[in-house]
Amino acid sequence: MTTHARPGATGATPSPVATSAEHAAGPDAQPDAIELLGLVAQLEDVAFARLAADAAEAPSTEQRLELSRFAAAAVERRERVLARIAELGADPVAALRQFDHVLDDFDARTQPSTWWERLLKAYVGYGVADDFCRLAAEGLDPESRRVVLEVLDDASHAELAVAELDAAGADDGVLSARLALWGRRLVGEALGVVQRLLVQRPGLVRLVNEGAAAEPAAGPEQNAGTDVVAAPANAPTKLFGELTAQHTRRMSRLGLTA
Amino acid sequence: MTTHARPGATGATPSPVATSAEHAAGPDAQPDAIELLGLVAQLEDVAFARLAADAAEAPSTEQRLELSRFAAAAVERRERVLARIAELGADPVAALRQFDHVLDDFDARTQPSTWWERLLKAYVGYGVADDFCRLAAEGLDPESRRVVLEVLDDASHAELAVAELDAAGADDGVLSARLALWGRRLVGEALGVVQRLLVQRPGLVRLVNEGAAAEPAAGPEQNAGTDVVAAPANAPTKLFGELTAQHTRRMSRLGLTA
């Protein structure tokens, strides 16, 4: 078992914080970039495995075909990230492999018992992970950031989950209530994964801090509604606030209480 | 349980045999084409599911990544076949769905107990199914035939199986002997699937017959070493001869006795 850090407590980790002059160019910039790219590649690989497993369980042929298309798209996204790692001169397989068990705990604690729980798990679980990577990506060099944001922008799988869950929940109050509860459990566990990552991976903390420091220049990826000037030391607090806000937004799109 | 026809006995099925003038243009040509295309799409879908499951079981990260690439490629191939079905004005999902359980029996009877047995199952099982579709494709209209042959020509997955099995078997006589035995069981079950298909699907028999009748014009896809002039009535006999010969060739590539 890894130690759980409370949200916000992670900001106190005495990891070297890059100044904005070093932004994306400091001596640790490249290993940090490889670390985040490895995580994104791993998450896409996990997405592939989960979507393929979902396809095998899908209640209809249409859903099976659709889910396998999403699984194939996850492979394609993973390959783009691996190619970027290779461009940076690192070993793509090694970069991905270091995160081989990153979601094992999460998966063990959140075994879905119905098709709807499975869909919501993908939507909520991927959602938090993607948001985390998107925020940390703000600390990357421009080209790596472009690759990560492009890869994470492909939300077609989320659209399926939304459409199906929405259609199912719309006329079933019991299902909605149960899924709302399930969503809260999922987000709690997902935020736990992020906390553990920040404790174990100072490189990711550095990227989050650099991203927060650089935010005024973040351009179109900047999140509207978060115009507080972020000091690096508050970045993790801000990060968890942002992750929770995005989760709430996702749940309301489904008509579910976060 | 379905009735097992002996190889060769199927030639006696009193299904209407198209003359060469009707080749790929008779009144049943399009439903027959949809049927074969549906089978090919289904086999690619099954390939996706099996490769994805193999990826989940792969002993190394490299193999996992490689197998998921093959799984994604199977989706891409399936989509090309589904697109052709749509071009012909039929419902792609319905065409594929009619073969939803085509390999269930085969899978139940051939549960691999090791990674090597799993690899060999994919290589031998897909091999027989692909060869069957390739031969039946000779009876298709030119465009559908082109799509099917192109899709079936992508042998990268087979190359992986060959490389891995070859490396593993080369210095292990016990493994080789066990895999040779497994290969014989697999091909027996795979030929049984083909027999059942021919009994249940007169459309496929028609395509095989038409392909055999049209063979002198088959061009680059023609199989060298089978220059006997084929009478349509012998087509299924010839088919099983061909399938067995291809299997023997595959096994010897692995240094295994067929």
XYZ file of C-alpha atoms in Angstrom:
516
model
C 0.000 0.000 0.000
C 1.168 3.477 -0.817
C 0.725 6.414 1.540
C -2.262 8.578 0.765
C -1.507 12.276 0.678
C -4.383 14.633 1.403
C -5.218 16.935 -1.481
C -3.189 20.075 -1.047
C -0.640 18.424 1.198
C 1.334 17.415 -1.859
C 2.249 21.036 -2.532
C 4.594 20.812 0.446
C 6.691 18.085 -1.201
C 10.229 19.523 -1.273
C 10.675 18.828 -4.988
C 12.644 21.338 -7.034
C 10.205 23.774 -8.597
C 11.318 25.137 -11.934
C 11.198 28.884 -12.325
C 9.338 30.153 -15.345
C 12.664 30.942 -17.022
C 13.437 27.228 -16.967
C 9.941 26.413 -18.168
C 10.021 23.335 -20.381
C 13.746 23.730 -20.848
C 15.323 23.037 -17.451
C 17.716 20.135 -16.932
C 14.855 17.896 -15.737
C 12.433 19.022 -18.433
C 13.055 16.090 -20.706
C 12.915 13.277 -18.114
C 9.739 14.915 -16.756
C 8.260 15.044 -20.261
C 9.126 11.383 -20.833
C 7.452 10.557 -17.533
C 4.189 12.302 -18.423
C 4.224 10.954 -21.985
C 4.798 7.462 -20.584
C 1.800 7.924 -18.302
C -0.414 9.138 -21.157
C 0.702 6.208 -23.339
C -0.033 3.798 -20.486
C -3.477 5.304 -19.929
C -4.281 4.887 -23.620
C -3.078 1.299 -23.393
C -5.308 0.703 -20.375
C -8.152 2.375 -22.281
C -7.582 -0.051 -25.140
C -7.705 -3.050 -22.802
C -10.825 -1.811 -21.046
C -12.657 -0.889 -24.246
C -11.782 -4.265 -25.759
C -13.098 -5.996 -22.641
C -16.226 -3.815 -22.805
C -16.678 -4.805 -26.455
C -16.569 -8.466 -25.439
C -19.348 -7.804 -22.895
C -21.438 -5.437 -24.994
C -25.160 -6.231 -24.984
C -25.630 -5.618 -28.720
C -23.640 -6.160 -31.918
C -23.767 -2.411 -32.659
C -22.243 -1.577 -29.281
C -19.621 -4.287 -29.698
C -18.536 -2.838 -33.045
C -18.550 0.706 -31.713
C -16.506 -0.161 -28.635
C -13.932 -2.046 -30.686
C -13.588 1.061 -32.890
C -12.846 3.101 -29.767
C -10.363 0.438 -28.644
C -8.565 0.682 -32.001
C -8.545 4.483 -31.728
C -6.906 4.198 -28.278
C -4.107 2.121 -29.826
C -3.644 4.758 -32.502
C -3.446 7.503 -29.847
C -0.986 5.468 -27.775
C 1.219 5.053 -30.834
C 1.294 8.803 -31.414
C 2.508 9.350 -27.851
C 5.080 6.556 -28.126
C 6.349 8.144 -31.343
C 6.845 11.449 -29.499
C 8.818 9.657 -26.753
C 11.045 8.144 -29.443
C 11.507 11.593 -31.010
C 12.758 12.858 -27.639
C 15.363 10.097 -27.721
C 13.904 7.905 -24.983
C 12.766 4.280 -25.027
C 8.972 4.310 -25.579
C 8.351 0.855 -24.117
C 10.351 1.613 -20.977
C 8.529 4.951 -20.553
C 5.151 3.232 -20.736
C 6.202 0.176 -18.728
C 7.051 2.207 -15.601
C 3.294 2.848 -15.249
C 2.248 -0.745 -15.971
C 0.319 -1.106 -12.721
C -0.830 2.467 -12.227
C -4.544 1.573 -12.275
C -4.417 -1.900 -10.711
C -5.539 -0.661 -7.278
C -8.215 1.504 -8.829
C -9.519 -1.417 -10.868
C -9.510 -3.784 -7.906
C -11.544 -1.309 -5.839
C -14.026 -0.408 -8.534
C -15.302 -3.601 -10.107
C -18.453 -2.643 -12.003
C -21.369 -4.991 -11.474
C -23.540 -3.859 -14.398
C -23.086 -2.607 -17.952
C -24.047 0.904 -16.824
C -21.530 0.889 -14.002
C -18.906 -0.225 -16.509
C -19.739 2.633 -18.892
C -19.725 5.182 -16.091
C -16.422 3.845 -14.817
C -14.834 4.402 -18.214
C -16.332 7.874 -18.471
C -15.447 9.015 -14.952
C -12.181 7.096 -14.578
C -10.792 8.180 -17.953
C -12.174 11.644 -17.398
C -10.173 12.289 -14.237
C -7.015 10.705 -15.658
C -7.326 12.700 -18.887
C -7.924 15.949 -17.023
C -4.887 15.342 -14.854
C -2.677 14.693 -17.876
C -4.123 17.716 -19.668
C -3.248 19.984 -16.734
C 0.238 18.513 -16.318
C 0.772 18.834 -20.085
C 0.787 22.614 -19.673
C 4.301 22.183 -18.266
C 5.575 20.329 -21.356
C 7.576 21.583 -24.341
C 5.208 22.884 -27.057
C 5.399 19.865 -29.366
C 4.874 17.279 -26.603
C 2.029 19.383 -25.239
C 0.424 19.505 -28.667
C 0.604 15.700 -28.976
C -0.837 15.104 -25.502
C -3.671 17.625 -25.876
C -4.547 16.304 -29.328
C -4.610 12.732 -28.057
C -6.713 13.630 -25.023
C -9.101 15.702 -27.083
C -10.598 12.667 -28.788
C -13.707 12.361 -26.669
C -15.753 10.058 -28.900
C -15.789 7.321 -26.292
C -17.104 9.745 -23.717
C -19.852 10.736 -26.143
C -21.014 7.128 -26.367
C -21.077 6.797 -22.600
C -23.023 10.035 -22.297
C -25.559 9.058 -24.942
C -26.141 5.606 -23.520
C -26.189 6.557 -19.873
C -28.413 9.495 -20.603
C -30.889 7.362 -22.525
C -30.899 4.721 -19.795
C -31.056 7.023 -16.804
C -33.599 9.478 -18.155
C -36.594 7.369 -17.205
C -35.195 5.400 -14.291
C -34.817 7.191 -10.965
C -33.451 4.154 -9.155
C -30.741 3.662 -11.771
C -29.855 7.375 -11.643
C -29.521 7.318 -7.866
C -27.391 4.190 -7.949
C -25.144 5.597 -10.687
C -24.745 8.898 -8.842
C -23.452 6.930 -5.856
C -21.180 4.870 -8.100
C -19.853 8.078 -9.679
C -18.901 9.438 -6.254
C -17.041 6.241 -5.407
C -15.256 6.312 -8.766
C -14.118 9.908 -8.472
C -12.872 9.349 -4.936
C -10.752 6.418 -6.056
C -9.590 8.266 -9.180
C -8.451 11.278 -7.145
C -6.646 8.805 -4.882
C -4.691 7.572 -7.904
C -3.694 11.138 -8.756
C -2.604 11.759 -5.154
C -0.417 8.660 -5.135
C 1.099 9.656 -8.486
C 2.011 13.097 -7.163
C 3.652 11.561 -4.088
C 5.611 9.015 -6.103
C 6.468 11.128 -9.123
C 8.088 14.500 -8.383
C 8.490 14.975 -12.134
C 4.728 15.160 -12.536
C 4.480 17.655 -9.676
C 7.060 19.815 -11.442
C 5.020 19.737 -14.656
C 1.821 20.667 -12.846
C 3.629 23.544 -11.121
C 5.218 24.750 -14.350
C 1.900 24.527 -16.122
C 0.176 26.549 -13.395
C 2.969 29.157 -13.480
C 2.764 29.397 -17.274
C -1.018 29.414 -17.355
C -1.638 32.997 -18.494
C 0.081 31.982 -21.745
C -1.765 28.680 -22.028
C -3.941 29.960 -24.847
C -6.990 28.034 -26.099
C -6.420 25.162 -23.643
C -6.838 27.553 -20.703
C -9.845 26.661 -18.596
C -12.423 29.407 -18.457
C -13.624 30.223 -14.976
C -10.277 29.682 -13.255
C -8.795 33.149 -13.534
C -7.201 33.187 -10.094
C -3.477 33.850 -10.526
C -1.857 30.557 -9.579
C 1.280 30.464 -7.493
C 3.222 27.237 -8.102
C 2.973 26.239 -4.452
C -0.825 26.175 -4.723
C -0.800 24.237 -7.968
C -1.761 20.847 -6.484
C -4.621 22.397 -4.491
C -5.761 24.096 -7.642
C -5.293 20.826 -9.529
C -7.660 18.925 -7.251
C -10.158 21.774 -7.402
C -10.013 21.656 -11.177
C -10.316 17.855 -11.327
C -13.327 17.927 -9.034
C -14.985 20.727 -11.020
C -14.536 18.807 -14.273
C -15.976 15.702 -12.653
C -19.025 17.645 -11.494
C -19.477 18.956 -15.036
C -19.274 15.417 -16.457
C -21.799 14.073 -13.996
C -24.262 16.869 -14.708
C -24.023 16.172 -18.414
C -25.499 12.798 -17.468
C -28.113 14.408 -15.238
C -26.407 12.811 -12.233
C -25.508 14.451 -8.931
C -21.749 14.549 -8.394
C -25.242 -30.016 -32.449
C -24.967 -29.652 -36.191
C -24.504 -32.606 -38.504
C -20.925 -33.154 -39.587
C -20.502 -33.659 -43.311
C -17.454 -35.629 -44.414
C -15.122 -33.646 -46.656
C -16.178 -34.248 -50.242
C -19.683 -35.291 -49.281
C -20.722 -31.651 -49.361
C -20.244 -31.597 -53.142
C -23.436 -33.641 -53.390
C -25.515 -30.864 -51.787
C -28.229 -30.129 -54.360
C -27.611 -26.388 -54.311
C -27.996 -24.478 -57.575
C -24.602 -24.196 -59.210
C -24.112 -21.058 -61.260
C -22.739 -21.534 -64.760
C -19.714 -19.462 -65.634
C -21.913 -17.122 -67.716
C -23.696 -16.190 -64.500
C -20.394 -15.825 -62.670
C -20.676 -13.111 -60.059
C -23.727 -11.696 -61.783
C -26.498 -14.282 -61.256
C -29.624 -13.399 -59.331
C -28.120 -14.826 -56.092
C -24.735 -13.252 -56.648
C -25.332 -10.286 -54.386
C -26.878 -12.108 -51.402
C -24.042 -14.638 -51.680
C -21.487 -11.832 -51.731
C -23.101 -10.235 -48.672
C -22.963 -13.593 -46.943
C -19.239 -14.078 -47.557
C -18.447 -10.454 -46.739
C -20.438 -10.830 -43.528
C -18.389 -13.911 -42.647
C -15.086 -12.147 -43.361
C -16.170 -9.141 -41.266
C -17.180 -11.463 -38.434
C -13.856 -13.311 -38.594
C -11.986 -10.004 -38.368
C -14.176 -9.074 -35.409
C -13.366 -12.394 -33.739
C -9.702 -11.794 -34.556
C -9.922 -8.420 -32.820
C -11.453 -9.969 -29.704
C -8.922 -12.780 -29.585
C -5.920 -10.514 -30.204
C -7.149 -8.103 -27.533
C -7.520 -10.990 -25.090
C -4.055 -12.228 -26.077
C -2.689 -8.730 -25.438
C -4.175 -8.830 -21.932
C -2.351 -12.136 -21.299
C 0.897 -11.309 -23.043
C 3.980 -12.202 -21.014
C 5.873 -8.977 -21.873
C 5.042 -5.307 -22.447
C 6.482 -5.504 -25.983
C 4.196 -8.405 -26.880
C 1.221 -6.654 -25.306
C 1.798 -3.553 -27.421
C 2.384 -5.588 -30.562
C -0.770 -7.685 -30.087
C -2.911 -4.614 -29.455
C -1.575 -3.169 -32.725
C -2.729 -6.316 -34.507
C -6.097 -6.063 -32.760
C -6.486 -2.484 -33.994
C -5.513 -3.589 -37.503
C -8.246 -6.257 -37.384
C -10.814 -3.546 -36.592
C -9.554 -1.515 -39.541
C -9.862 -4.557 -41.836
C -13.351 -5.329 -40.540
C -14.406 -1.748 -41.260
C -13.213 -2.018 -44.866
C -15.352 -5.122 -45.374
C -18.357 -3.502 -43.675
C -17.946 -0.499 -45.963
C -18.085 -2.808 -48.993
C -21.307 -4.407 -47.669
C -22.818 -0.937 -47.355
C -21.696 -0.119 -50.911
C -23.615 -3.176 -52.100
C -26.706 -1.731 -50.443
C -26.960 -4.224 -47.568
C -26.969 -3.703 -43.791
C -23.363 -4.255 -42.595
C -24.280 -5.035 -38.990
C -26.933 -7.575 -40.008
C -24.508 -9.234 -42.443
C -21.908 -9.639 -39.709
C -24.397 -10.534 -36.991
C -25.645 -13.659 -38.770
C -22.214 -15.201 -38.066
C -22.055 -14.026 -34.445
C -21.521 -17.519 -33.056
C -19.648 -19.098 -35.933
C -16.555 -19.918 -33.854
C -18.200 -20.579 -30.471
C -18.008 -24.379 -30.845
C -14.471 -24.151 -32.130
C -13.438 -21.982 -29.175
C -15.116 -24.222 -26.634
C -13.296 -27.266 -28.006
C -9.887 -25.661 -28.311
C -9.127 -23.855 -25.062
C -5.392 -23.201 -25.118
C -3.615 -23.976 -21.875
C -0.368 -22.111 -22.552
C 0.782 -18.960 -24.280
C 2.277 -21.071 -27.109
C -0.950 -22.991 -27.613
C -2.758 -19.669 -27.763
C -0.395 -18.302 -30.425
C -0.631 -21.484 -32.477
C -4.400 -21.435 -32.198
C -4.523 -17.942 -33.683
C -2.091 -18.888 -36.435
C -3.748 -22.177 -37.379
C -7.343 -21.180 -36.685
C -7.153 -17.864 -38.551
C -5.101 -19.565 -41.241
C -7.804 -22.083 -42.140
C -10.605 -19.509 -41.921
C -8.652 -17.023 -44.049
C -7.833 -19.652 -46.662
C -11.460 -20.671 -46.867
C -12.602 -17.079 -47.385
C -9.838 -16.494 -49.912
C -10.982 -19.485 -51.987
C -14.665 -18.554 -51.748
C -13.760 -14.962 -52.684
C -12.843 -16.189 -56.168
C -16.574 -16.411 -56.803
C -17.199 -12.748 -55.868
C -17.620 -9.691 -58.073
C -14.195 -8.121 -58.800
C -14.469 -5.234 -56.317
C -15.658 -7.385 -53.403
C -12.972 -9.934 -54.243
C -10.325 -7.226 -54.221
C -11.460 -6.035 -50.774
C -11.513 -9.548 -49.312
C -8.141 -10.571 -50.735
C -6.555 -7.303 -49.620
C -7.947 -7.709 -46.109
C -6.835 -11.325 -45.853
C -3.403 -10.547 -47.218
C -2.336 -8.714 -44.083
C -0.299 -11.503 -42.528
C 1.610 -9.488 -39.928
C -0.022 -11.324 -37.051
C 0.966 -14.641 -38.568
C 4.540 -13.386 -38.827
C 4.623 -12.691 -35.093
C 3.301 -16.165 -34.304
C 5.855 -17.711 -36.635
C 8.758 -15.750 -35.177
C 7.797 -16.471 -31.578
C 6.857 -20.087 -32.004
C 9.951 -20.713 -34.080
C 12.216 -19.143 -31.474
C 10.555 -21.095 -28.679
C 10.307 -24.452 -30.426
C 13.762 -24.434 -31.990
C 15.502 -25.724 -28.884
C 12.689 -27.596 -27.190
C 11.752 -30.998 -28.573
C 9.042 -31.618 -25.988
C 7.337 -28.289 -26.780
C 7.564 -28.994 -30.527
C 5.970 -32.414 -30.160
C 3.192 -31.040 -27.976
C 2.508 -28.153 -30.357
C 2.454 -30.500 -33.365
C -0.265 -32.500 -31.627
C -2.144 -29.284 -30.739
C -1.869 -28.146 -34.362
C -3.503 -31.371 -35.558
C -6.354 -30.936 -33.122
C -6.806 -27.307 -34.184
C -6.895 -28.042 -37.890
C -9.381 -30.873 -37.371
C -11.733 -28.557 -35.493
C -11.193 -25.726 -37.991
C -12.035 -27.964 -40.948
C -15.136 -29.036 -39.005
C -16.208 -25.369 -38.862
C -15.794 -25.087 -42.630
C -17.831 -28.282 -43.166
C -20.671 -26.991 -41.024
C -20.612 -23.652 -42.850
C -20.906 -25.386 -46.215
C -23.850 -27.461 -44.983
C -25.656 -24.462 -43.522
C -24.772 -21.858 -46.148
C -25.516 -22.838 -49.753
C -24.483 -19.324 -50.783
C -20.916 -20.051 -49.692
C -20.956 -23.354 -51.614
C -22.041 -21.443 -54.715
C -19.161 -19.011 -54.325
C -16.630 -21.807 -53.868
C -18.018 -23.557 -56.977
C -18.008 -20.383 -59.029
C -14.492 -19.595 -57.883
C -13.307 -23.080 -58.857
C -15.018 -22.813 -62.260
C -13.480 -19.393 -62.872
C -10.073 -20.394 -61.616
C -8.066 -20.304 -64.883
C -8.754 -16.560 -64.933
C -7.977 -16.040 -61.272
C -4.705 -14.250 -62.031
C -2.123 -13.542 -59.349
C -4.268 -15.012 -56.596
C -4.205 -18.408 -58.308
C -2.504 -21.030 -56.200
C 0.547 -22.504 -57.821
C 0.684 -26.282 -57.705
C -3.055 -26.821 -58.154
C -3.282 -26.920 -61.909
C -5.850 -29.701 -62.076
C -8.855 -28.394 -64.036
C -11.599 -28.105 -61.425
C -15.148 -29.138 -62.208
C -17.598 -27.251 -59.945
C -18.925 -30.523 -58.507
C -15.474 -31.338 -57.150
C -14.944 -27.886 -55.738
C -15.550 -28.779 -52.079
C -13.237 -31.794 -52.332
C -10.646 -29.581 -53.894
C -11.345 -26.967 -51.214
C -10.546 -29.332 -48.372
C -7.451 -30.535 -50.212
C -6.325 -26.962 -50.575
C -7.074 -26.063 -46.931
C -5.137 -29.088 -45.711
C -2.190 -28.323 -47.999
C -2.024 -24.731 -46.743
C -2.165 -25.955 -43.156
C 0.730 -28.342 -43.790
C 2.699 -25.457 -45.278
C 2.006 -23.298 -42.208
C 3.046 -26.010 -39.799
C 6.303 -26.701 -41.664
C 7.153 -22.980 -41.517
C 7.200 -23.555 -37.760
C 9.236 -26.726 -38.106
C 6.210 -28.690 -36.837
C 4.761 -31.873 -38.303
C 1.215 -31.331 -39.615
